[in-house]
Amino acid sequence: MAPIAAPPENNELIQMLQAAVQDEHAAIIQYLRHAYLMGEGELACEIEGIAREEMRHFWILSRWIVDLGGQPVTQRGFTDLAGTTAPERMQRNVAAEDRAITMYQDYLTRIQNPDLRADIVHILADEMRHHDDFVHFVDVATRELQAEAATTVEGDAAAAAGETLLPADQEALSWGVSHEYAALLQYLVHSFLTKDKDEEISSQLMTQAINEMQHLGWFGEELGGQGLEIPLDHHPLTLPSGPAAMLAADVQLEHETAAMYAQFIEQITDPGAKGVIDDARGQELYHENLFKRLLKRLPPEAAAKFAQATTSRVWTVGSLKQKS
Ligand SMILES: [Fe+2]
Ligand SMILES: [Fe+2]
Ligand SMILES: [Fe+2]
Ligand SMILES: [Fe+2]
């Protein structure tokens, strides 16, 4: 992206908001990781719901950074990976919410702009609710852990051991997680950067970012359900200037992703992994088509420049192995 020159009087405020955005990013990933390690269930769903709210905070604060003339940030702040059991992890989330509450309370003593204050008051109220939710989740997770231990004592240890994924299946799911993470971030950033230019494009990008978060969830649960770690890094982002260039990059990303998933489907054996990758592939093809349609909403000269957006750069499983 082209560097943006912020008025110097906004610098301190921009830095504060950039720090907050990095923490919101960390919260999204920390909570999603915890949900996936839990597998399917009511508690995991509730935690994913909180991660989606953190995503909204990320969006709101990033918008402010851009409005104030600053650069959006995609780096992630401190992500707490500690905790070997679900109750321990929930306790870590209580601490993360405590840190957020302290930060936003401090910001409210330093920020004058009434509109920004209103947004921070709204975010702070969410963080307080999250804090109480996680306190409650510590109890719920503790009870679930005790119930699970009782069942295992009754002789179900063999079932608890589960099956393991073959390396090729693990590789496909891990690639997918890093890729969905990149798509999620890329669309979020494109969404708040296009907000002033085209409301429909911006809101569609936000909706599809949430859809990519779902894919991340499908893959993450497949890995987490078998006790495997979820990658916490994302593939590179493409963040060009202007809605046409952004949509062209998004079309390209979808095209490449669908092609890669098609290759994985040929090679992997686990039916669960195959099923979720195939489902995601279908939705990526829909996204590719949707982004092409959105490109057509833009002035013809802007869209024409990117009409041939889907070019030949397509990954292969072979080239991926060479790289690693
Ligand atoms: Fe938040
Ligand atoms: Fe929160
Ligand atoms: Fe996806
Ligand atoms: Fe997609």
PDB file of N, CA and C and ligand atoms in Angstrom, residues 180 183 211-212 215 254 257 261 280 284 287, ligand 3:
ATOM      1  N   GLU A 180      -6.502 -19.814   5.047  1.00  0.00           N
ATOM      2  CA  GLU A 180      -7.771 -19.197   5.465  1.00  0.00           C
ATOM      3  C   GLU A 180      -7.500 -18.002   6.382  1.00  0.00           C
ATOM      4  N   ALA A 183      -6.664 -15.196   4.123  1.00  0.00           N
ATOM      5  CA  ALA A 183      -7.858 -14.696   3.425  1.00  0.00           C
ATOM      6  C   ALA A 183      -8.711 -13.867   4.381  1.00  0.00           C
ATOM      7  N   ASN A 211     -16.861 -15.868   6.480  1.00  0.00           N
ATOM      8  CA  ASN A 211     -16.947 -17.188   5.853  1.00  0.00           C
ATOM      9  C   ASN A 211     -15.580 -17.895   5.874  1.00  0.00           C
ATOM     10  N   GLU A 212     -14.508 -17.119   5.640  1.00  0.00           N
ATOM     11  CA  GLU A 212     -13.157 -17.717   5.690  1.00  0.00           C
ATOM     12  C   GLU A 212     -12.835 -18.156   7.124  1.00  0.00           C
ATOM     13  N   HIS A 215     -14.165 -21.525   7.491  1.00  0.00           N
ATOM     14  CA  HIS A 215     -13.278 -22.545   6.892  1.00  0.00           C
ATOM     15  C   HIS A 215     -12.115 -22.835   7.830  1.00  0.00           C
ATOM     16  N   GLU A 254      -8.700 -16.493  -4.456  1.00  0.00           N
ATOM     17  CA  GLU A 254      -9.733 -17.531  -4.474  1.00  0.00           C
ATOM     18  C   GLU A 254      -9.446 -18.581  -5.546  1.00  0.00           C
ATOM     19  N   THR A 257      -6.593 -20.726  -4.419  1.00  0.00           N
ATOM     20  CA  THR A 257      -6.980 -21.570  -3.283  1.00  0.00           C
ATOM     21  C   THR A 257      -7.819 -22.757  -3.759  1.00  0.00           C
ATOM     22  N   TYR A 261      -6.903 -26.655  -3.284  1.00  0.00           N
ATOM     23  CA  TYR A 261      -7.779 -27.592  -2.570  1.00  0.00           C
ATOM     24  C   TYR A 261      -8.145 -28.779  -3.476  1.00  0.00           C
ATOM     25  N   ALA A 280     -15.017 -26.358   1.464  1.00  0.00           N
ATOM     26  CA  ALA A 280     -14.377 -25.039   1.363  1.00  0.00           C
ATOM     27  C   ALA A 280     -14.115 -24.714  -0.110  1.00  0.00           C
ATOM     28  N   GLU A 284     -15.000 -21.380  -2.161  1.00  0.00           N
ATOM     29  CA  GLU A 284     -13.967 -20.498  -2.750  1.00  0.00           C
ATOM     30  C   GLU A 284     -14.347 -20.178  -4.209  1.00  0.00           C
ATOM     31  N   HIS A 287     -16.811 -17.529  -4.048  1.00  0.00           N
ATOM     32  CA  HIS A 287     -16.158 -16.247  -3.731  1.00  0.00           C
ATOM     33  C   HIS A 287     -15.480 -15.647  -4.962  1.00  0.00           C
TER      34      HIS A 287
HETATM   35 FE    FE B   3     -11.757 -20.205   2.531  1.00  0.00          FE
END
